[in-house]
């Protein structure tokens, strides 16, 4: 996304990913950690304040400027304490209509895997552990297990698709210039991509009209739709990757032993099955959870609509004097759906009832700016005098969440 364009390109700016999942947020730190707990910079897109720039297609950006020192950011007030990121989007230029396309398509996969024990090695070391404890070995023939299950292979994909496509049309005359674009970005996760992916659609329209030599007005409109399905983030105790590294390699991905299938917990009706109706197995010799159960037991599907509009009018009543008034309006409308099935995960973790949760979030913001500037040239010197006022209202929001349990 657009935030990633800052990585390694601006001195003193750190861009850190919250996780490696598709569509995960990014933390930008310009002046390090803030004493008030909020180190996020202020984003200004075409003169309008926004919460981030992740919803902007990188191909629509003409320039990005980072203000790091206090003097440069002083005009934006206390909210600029953590720095300011100024983004200017593209606009049309004089000439006939031009249509351009930019895109790529690629496949992703893990760069490497961790070297883990196979089933034979695991059984051999398990016997050694028991022998060192003065106990009888558990496995008579460790070689009989062979390679066993490579759990990293079970969860990783080596053909996860990442793609981006942008189409734009631009042009202009001496009275009008315009720029319009449509874009799509898709990214599948390298861990269980069936339930880990991100999609985003973008639309933008920028126009400027010069009705008179002294009167110009225009607008910058944008809309983005994003959909993100994510698995639970990993920590030191849970998560798909963590369980894949800790579960024993003797356990198969799918349980096929009739004796086990005809006894609890498989007979409780609360065990997760694959698309073919086969039961995912439970660990034979560890207390971890089958990582595929962890990946598939819950479905999360947040959808976000982001709408922004910035309108301006500019007057030049006399030479070198400019009066400008602009109003910006934006809104974020999000819905979230989550389904957790009644499932047995391991002896200490199980859900007795299924649950469906739906949430709605709407957030609005607007700003109004009025400025007057005068450009004075004297010999080799150029002076610009600027005065203005601004009103900014953020985070007018509503949030509603409902949960249904014991679904039929």
Coordinates of C-alpha atoms in Angstrom, one line a residue:
X1 CA 0.0 0.0 0.0
X2 CA 0.9 3.7 0.0
X3 CA 2.4 3.6 3.5
X4 CA 4.9 0.9 2.4
X5 CA 6.3 3.4 -0.1
X6 CA 7.9 5.2 2.8
X7 CA 10.0 2.2 3.9
X8 CA 13.7 2.9 3.5
X9 CA 13.2 6.1 1.4
X10 CA 12.9 8.8 4.1
X11 CA 15.6 9.2 6.7
X12 CA 14.3 9.1 10.3
X13 CA 11.0 7.4 9.3
X14 CA 10.3 3.9 10.6
X15 CA 7.6 1.8 9.1
X16 CA 6.8 -1.4 10.9
X17 CA 4.2 -4.0 10.1
X18 CA 1.8 -5.2 12.8
X19 CA 2.0 -8.7 11.4
X20 CA 2.7 -10.5 8.2
X21 CA -0.9 -11.2 7.4
X22 CA -2.4 -9.7 4.2
X23 CA -3.9 -6.3 4.8
X24 CA -2.3 -5.9 8.2
X25 CA -1.8 -2.4 9.5
X26 CA 1.4 -0.5 9.5
X27 CA 2.9 1.7 12.2
X28 CA 4.7 4.8 11.1
X29 CA 7.0 6.5 13.6
X30 CA 8.6 9.8 12.6
X31 CA 9.9 11.0 15.9
X32 CA 10.0 7.8 17.9
X33 CA 7.5 7.0 20.6
X34 CA 5.2 9.7 21.9
X35 CA 4.8 10.5 25.6
X36 CA 1.0 10.7 25.3
X37 CA 0.8 7.2 23.9
X38 CA -0.2 8.1 20.3
X39 CA 2.8 8.2 18.0
X40 CA 0.9 8.2 14.8
X41 CA 1.7 11.0 12.4
X42 CA -0.9 13.4 10.9
X43 CA -1.8 12.5 7.3
X44 CA -2.9 15.3 4.9
X45 CA -4.1 14.1 1.6
X46 CA -4.8 16.9 -0.9
X47 CA -5.3 19.3 2.0
X48 CA -7.6 17.0 3.9
X49 CA -6.9 15.3 7.2
X50 CA -7.2 11.5 7.2
X51 CA -6.4 8.7 9.7
X52 CA -4.1 6.8 7.3
X53 CA -3.2 6.4 3.6
X54 CA -3.6 2.7 3.3
X55 CA -6.8 3.1 1.2
X56 CA -5.0 5.1 -1.5
X57 CA -3.7 3.3 -4.6
X58 CA 0.0 3.9 -4.9
X59 CA -0.4 4.7 -8.6
X60 CA -2.6 7.7 -7.8
X61 CA 0.1 9.4 -5.7
X62 CA 2.1 12.2 -7.3
X63 CA 4.3 13.0 -4.3
X64 CA 4.8 12.3 -0.6
X65 CA 6.4 14.8 1.7
X66 CA 7.3 14.1 5.3
X67 CA 7.6 17.0 7.8
X68 CA 9.7 16.0 10.7
X69 CA 10.8 19.2 12.5
X70 CA 8.6 21.3 14.7
X71 CA 8.8 24.5 12.6
X72 CA 7.6 22.7 9.4
X73 CA 4.7 21.2 11.2
X74 CA 3.7 24.2 13.3
X75 CA 0.9 25.2 11.0
X76 CA -1.0 22.0 11.8
X77 CA -1.1 22.5 15.5
X78 CA -0.7 20.0 18.4
X79 CA -1.9 17.1 16.2
X80 CA 1.4 17.3 14.3
X81 CA 3.5 16.5 17.3
X82 CA 4.4 13.1 15.8
X83 CA 5.1 14.5 12.4
X84 CA 3.1 15.2 9.2
X85 CA 2.9 13.2 6.0
X86 CA 1.7 15.3 3.1
X87 CA 0.3 13.3 0.1
X88 CA -0.6 14.9 -3.2
X89 CA -2.5 12.9 -5.8
X90 CA -2.2 13.1 -9.5
X91 CA -4.2 15.5 -11.7
X92 CA -4.6 15.9 -15.5
X93 CA -2.4 17.9 -17.7
X94 CA -3.0 19.8 -21.0
X95 CA -3.5 17.5 -24.0
X96 CA -5.7 14.8 -25.4
X97 CA -7.1 12.0 -23.2
X98 CA -4.5 9.4 -22.3
X99 CA -5.2 5.9 -21.0
X100 CA -2.6 4.0 -19.1
X101 CA -2.3 0.7 -17.3
X102 CA 0.1 -0.4 -14.7
X103 CA 0.0 -3.8 -13.0
X104 CA 1.8 -6.9 -11.9
X105 CA 0.9 -10.5 -11.0
X106 CA 3.1 -12.8 -8.8
X107 CA 3.2 -15.8 -6.6
X108 CA 4.4 -15.9 -3.0
X109 CA 5.7 -18.5 -0.6
X110 CA 7.9 -18.9 2.4
X111 CA 11.6 -18.2 1.8
X112 CA 12.6 -21.1 4.0
X113 CA 11.3 -23.5 6.6
X114 CA 12.6 -24.2 10.1
X115 CA 14.5 -27.5 10.4
X116 CA 12.3 -29.6 12.6
X117 CA 12.4 -33.3 13.7
X118 CA 10.6 -35.8 11.6
X119 CA 8.5 -38.6 13.1
X120 CA 11.4 -41.1 13.4
X121 CA 13.7 -38.5 15.0
X122 CA 10.9 -37.4 17.4
X123 CA 10.2 -40.9 18.5
X124 CA 13.9 -41.7 19.0
X125 CA 14.4 -38.6 21.2
X126 CA 11.2 -39.3 23.0
X127 CA 12.5 -42.8 23.9
X128 CA 15.8 -41.2 25.1
X129 CA 13.9 -38.8 27.3
X130 CA 12.0 -41.6 28.9
X131 CA 15.2 -43.7 29.3
X132 CA 17.0 -40.8 31.0
X133 CA 14.1 -40.5 33.4
X134 CA 14.4 -44.2 34.3
X135 CA 11.2 -45.2 32.4
X136 CA 10.6 -47.8 29.7
X137 CA 10.7 -46.6 26.0
X138 CA 7.3 -45.8 24.5
X139 CA 8.1 -46.7 20.9
X140 CA 9.3 -50.2 20.0
X141 CA 10.4 -49.2 16.4
X142 CA 10.8 -45.5 15.8
X143 CA 11.9 -46.2 12.2
X144 CA 8.3 -47.4 11.5
X145 CA 7.0 -43.9 11.6
X146 CA 9.1 -42.7 8.7
X147 CA 9.0 -39.0 7.9
X148 CA 5.6 -38.4 9.5
X149 CA 3.8 -35.1 9.1
X150 CA 5.6 -32.0 8.0
X151 CA 3.3 -29.4 9.6
X152 CA 4.9 -26.5 7.9
X153 CA 4.1 -28.0 4.6
X154 CA 0.5 -28.6 5.8
X155 CA -0.1 -24.9 6.4
X156 CA 2.2 -23.1 3.9
X157 CA 1.3 -22.3 0.3
X158 CA 4.0 -21.7 -2.3
X159 CA 1.6 -20.3 -4.9
X160 CA -0.2 -17.5 -3.0
X161 CA -1.2 -14.8 -5.5
X162 CA -0.4 -11.2 -5.1
X163 CA -1.6 -8.8 -7.9
X164 CA -2.2 -5.2 -8.6
X165 CA -3.9 -3.5 -11.5
X166 CA -4.4 0.2 -12.1
X167 CA -6.1 1.9 -15.1
X168 CA -6.3 5.6 -15.4
X169 CA -7.5 8.2 -17.9
X170 CA -6.3 11.8 -17.8
X171 CA -6.2 14.9 -20.0
X172 CA -7.1 18.6 -20.0
X173 CA -7.7 21.8 -21.9
X174 CA -7.0 25.4 -20.9
X175 CA -10.3 25.4 -19.0
X176 CA -10.5 21.9 -17.6
X177 CA -8.1 19.1 -16.5
X178 CA -9.1 15.7 -15.2
X179 CA -7.7 12.5 -13.8
X180 CA -9.7 9.4 -13.1
X181 CA -8.5 5.9 -12.0
X182 CA -9.7 2.5 -11.0
X183 CA -7.5 0.0 -9.3
X184 CA -7.6 -3.5 -7.7
X185 CA -5.1 -5.1 -5.3
X186 CA -5.3 -8.7 -4.1
X187 CA -3.1 -10.6 -1.7
X188 CA -3.3 -14.1 -0.5
X189 CA -1.5 -15.2 2.7
X190 CA 1.2 -17.8 2.5
X191 CA -0.4 -19.5 5.5
X192 CA -3.8 -21.2 4.7
X193 CA -4.6 -18.7 1.9
X194 CA -8.2 -20.1 1.7
X195 CA -9.0 -18.1 4.9
X196 CA -6.2 -15.5 4.8
X197 CA -6.5 -12.8 2.1
X198 CA -7.0 -9.2 1.4
X199 CA -8.8 -7.4 -1.5
X200 CA -9.1 -3.7 -2.2
X201 CA -10.9 -1.8 -5.0
X202 CA -10.1 1.9 -5.6
X203 CA -11.8 4.7 -7.6
X204 CA -10.6 8.3 -7.8
X205 CA -11.7 11.4 -9.7
X206 CA -9.7 14.7 -9.6
X207 CA -10.9 17.7 -11.7
X208 CA -10.1 21.4 -11.9
X209 CA -12.3 23.9 -13.7
X210 CA -11.1 27.4 -14.7
X211 CA -14.3 29.4 -15.4
X212 CA -12.7 32.8 -15.5
X213 CA -9.2 34.1 -15.3
X214 CA -9.9 35.0 -11.7
X215 CA -12.1 32.0 -10.7
X216 CA -11.1 28.3 -10.4
X217 CA -12.8 25.5 -8.6
X218 CA -12.5 21.7 -8.4
X219 CA -12.9 18.6 -6.4
X220 CA -11.0 15.4 -5.5
X221 CA -13.2 12.4 -4.9
X222 CA -12.2 8.9 -3.8
X223 CA -13.8 5.7 -2.8
X224 CA -12.2 2.4 -1.7
X225 CA -13.7 -1.0 -0.8
X226 CA -11.6 -3.4 1.1
X227 CA -12.3 -7.0 2.4
X228 CA -9.9 -8.8 4.7
X229 CA -10.2 -12.3 6.0
X230 CA -7.5 -13.0 8.6
X231 CA -6.4 -15.9 10.8
X232 CA -5.6 -15.2 14.4
X233 CA -2.3 -13.5 15.0
X234 CA 0.4 -15.6 16.6
X235 CA 1.8 -15.2 20.1
X236 CA 4.0 -17.3 22.3
X237 CA 1.1 -19.6 23.3
X238 CA -1.2 -19.9 20.3
X239 CA -1.7 -19.3 16.6
X240 CA -1.4 -21.3 13.5
X241 CA 2.4 -21.0 13.1
X242 CA 3.1 -21.6 16.8
X243 CA 1.0 -24.8 16.9
X244 CA 2.6 -26.0 13.6
X245 CA 6.1 -25.7 15.2
X246 CA 5.1 -27.5 18.5
X247 CA 2.7 -30.3 17.5
X248 CA 4.4 -33.7 17.2
X249 CA 5.2 -35.0 13.7
X250 CA 3.7 -38.4 14.5
X251 CA 0.2 -37.0 14.4
X252 CA -1.4 -37.1 10.9
X253 CA -3.2 -34.1 9.4
X254 CA -6.4 -36.2 9.0
X255 CA -7.5 -39.0 11.4
X256 CA -8.0 -42.3 9.7
X257 CA -7.7 -44.7 12.6
X258 CA -11.2 -46.4 13.0
X259 CA -10.6 -47.0 16.7
X260 CA -10.0 -43.3 17.3
X261 CA -12.8 -42.2 15.1
X262 CA -15.3 -44.4 17.0
X263 CA -14.4 -42.9 20.4
X264 CA -14.5 -39.4 22.0
X265 CA -13.9 -36.7 21.1
X266 CA -14.8 -37.6 17.5
X267 CA -18.1 -39.1 18.5
X268 CA -19.3 -35.8 20.2
X269 CA -20.1 -34.1 16.9
X270 CA -17.9 -31.1 17.8
X271 CA -14.8 -32.0 15.7
X272 CA -13.8 -30.0 12.7
X273 CA -13.9 -31.6 9.3
X274 CA -12.3 -30.7 6.0
X275 CA -14.2 -30.2 2.7
X276 CA -14.4 -33.9 2.1
X277 CA -15.9 -34.7 5.5
X278 CA -12.6 -36.1 7.0
X279 CA -11.9 -35.2 10.6
X280 CA -8.8 -33.2 11.5
X281 CA -6.7 -35.2 13.9
X282 CA -5.8 -34.3 17.5
X283 CA -2.2 -34.5 18.8
X284 CA -1.0 -37.9 19.8
X285 CA 2.0 -36.8 21.9
X286 CA 1.7 -33.1 22.6
X287 CA -0.8 -30.7 24.2
X288 CA -0.9 -28.4 21.2
X289 CA -3.8 -27.9 18.7
X290 CA -3.8 -29.1 15.1
X291 CA -2.8 -25.9 13.3
X292 CA -5.5 -26.5 10.6
X293 CA -8.2 -26.6 13.2
X294 CA -6.8 -23.3 14.6
X295 CA -7.0 -21.8 11.1
X296 CA -10.4 -23.0 10.1
X297 CA -12.5 -23.0 13.3
X298 CA -13.3 -19.3 13.0
X299 CA -14.2 -17.1 10.1
X300 CA -13.6 -13.4 10.2
X301 CA -14.8 -11.1 7.4
X302 CA -14.5 -7.4 7.9
X303 CA -15.5 -5.1 5.1
X304 CA -14.7 -1.4 4.9
X305 CA -16.0 1.4 2.7
X306 CA -13.9 4.6 2.7
X307 CA -15.3 7.7 1.0
X308 CA -13.6 11.1 0.8
X309 CA -14.4 14.3 -1.0
X310 CA -12.5 17.6 -1.1
X311 CA -14.0 20.6 -2.8
X312 CA -12.4 24.0 -3.3
X313 CA -12.9 27.4 -4.9
X314 CA -10.1 29.9 -5.6
X315 CA -10.4 33.6 -6.4
X316 CA -7.8 36.0 -7.7
X317 CA -9.5 39.4 -7.4
X318 CA -6.2 41.3 -8.0
X319 CA -2.7 40.4 -9.1
X320 CA -0.8 38.3 -6.6
X321 CA -3.7 38.0 -4.2
X322 CA -5.4 34.6 -3.8
X323 CA -8.5 33.8 -1.8
X324 CA -9.1 30.1 -1.3
X325 CA -11.9 28.2 0.5
X326 CA -12.0 24.4 0.8
X327 CA -14.2 21.9 2.5
X328 CA -13.4 18.2 3.0
X329 CA -15.9 15.5 4.0
X330 CA -15.0 11.9 4.7
X331 CA -16.5 8.7 6.1
X332 CA -15.6 5.2 7.0
X333 CA -18.3 2.6 7.0
X334 CA -17.4 -0.9 8.2
X335 CA -19.1 -4.1 8.8
X336 CA -17.7 -7.2 10.5
X337 CA -18.8 -10.7 10.5
X338 CA -17.3 -13.5 12.6
X339 CA -18.4 -17.1 13.0
X340 CA -17.0 -19.4 15.6
X341 CA -18.1 -23.0 15.4
X342 CA -18.8 -25.3 18.3
X343 CA -15.6 -27.2 18.1
X344 CA -13.3 -29.3 20.2
X345 CA -9.7 -28.1 19.7
X346 CA -7.8 -29.9 22.5
X347 CA -8.5 -31.2 26.0
X348 CA -8.2 -27.7 27.5
X349 CA -9.7 -25.6 24.6
X350 CA -13.2 -26.2 23.2
X351 CA -16.3 -24.3 22.4
X352 CA -19.6 -25.8 23.4
X353 CA -21.8 -23.5 21.3
X354 CA -21.4 -21.8 18.0
X355 CA -21.6 -18.0 17.8
X356 CA -22.2 -15.5 15.0
X357 CA -21.2 -11.9 15.6
X358 CA -21.9 -9.0 13.4
X359 CA -20.8 -5.4 13.9
X360 CA -21.4 -2.0 12.3
X361 CA -19.2 1.0 12.5
X362 CA -19.7 4.4 10.9
X363 CA -17.3 7.3 11.4
X364 CA -17.4 10.8 9.9
X365 CA -15.0 13.7 9.7
X366 CA -14.9 17.1 8.0
X367 CA -12.8 20.1 7.8
X368 CA -13.3 23.7 6.5
X369 CA -10.4 26.0 5.6
X370 CA -10.3 29.6 4.4
X371 CA -7.0 31.2 3.5
X372 CA -5.7 34.4 1.9
X373 CA -2.3 34.7 0.5
X374 CA -0.3 37.5 -1.1
X375 CA 2.8 37.0 -3.2
X376 CA 5.2 39.9 -3.2
X377 CA 8.2 40.0 -5.4
X378 CA 11.0 42.6 -5.0
X379 CA 14.0 42.3 -7.2
X380 CA 15.5 38.9 -6.5
X381 CA 13.4 38.3 -3.5
X382 CA 10.0 36.6 -3.2
X383 CA 7.7 36.9 -0.1
X384 CA 4.5 35.0 0.5
X385 CA 2.2 36.3 3.2
X386 CA -0.4 33.7 4.4
X387 CA -3.3 34.0 6.8
X388 CA -6.2 31.6 7.4
X389 CA -8.6 29.8 9.6
X390 CA -9.6 26.2 9.8
X391 CA -12.3 24.1 11.5
X392 CA -11.7 20.4 12.0
X393 CA -14.1 17.8 13.3
X394 CA -13.0 14.2 13.7
X395 CA -14.4 10.9 14.8
X396 CA -18.1 11.4 14.8
X397 CA -18.8 7.7 15.1
X398 CA -21.3 5.0 16.0
X399 CA -20.7 1.4 16.7
X400 CA -23.1 -1.5 17.1
X401 CA -22.4 -5.2 17.7
X402 CA -24.7 -8.2 17.9
X403 CA -24.0 -11.8 18.8
X404 CA -26.1 -14.8 18.2
X405 CA -25.4 -18.2 19.9
X406 CA -26.7 -21.7 19.6
X407 CA -27.5 -21.3 15.9
X408 CA -29.7 -24.0 14.3

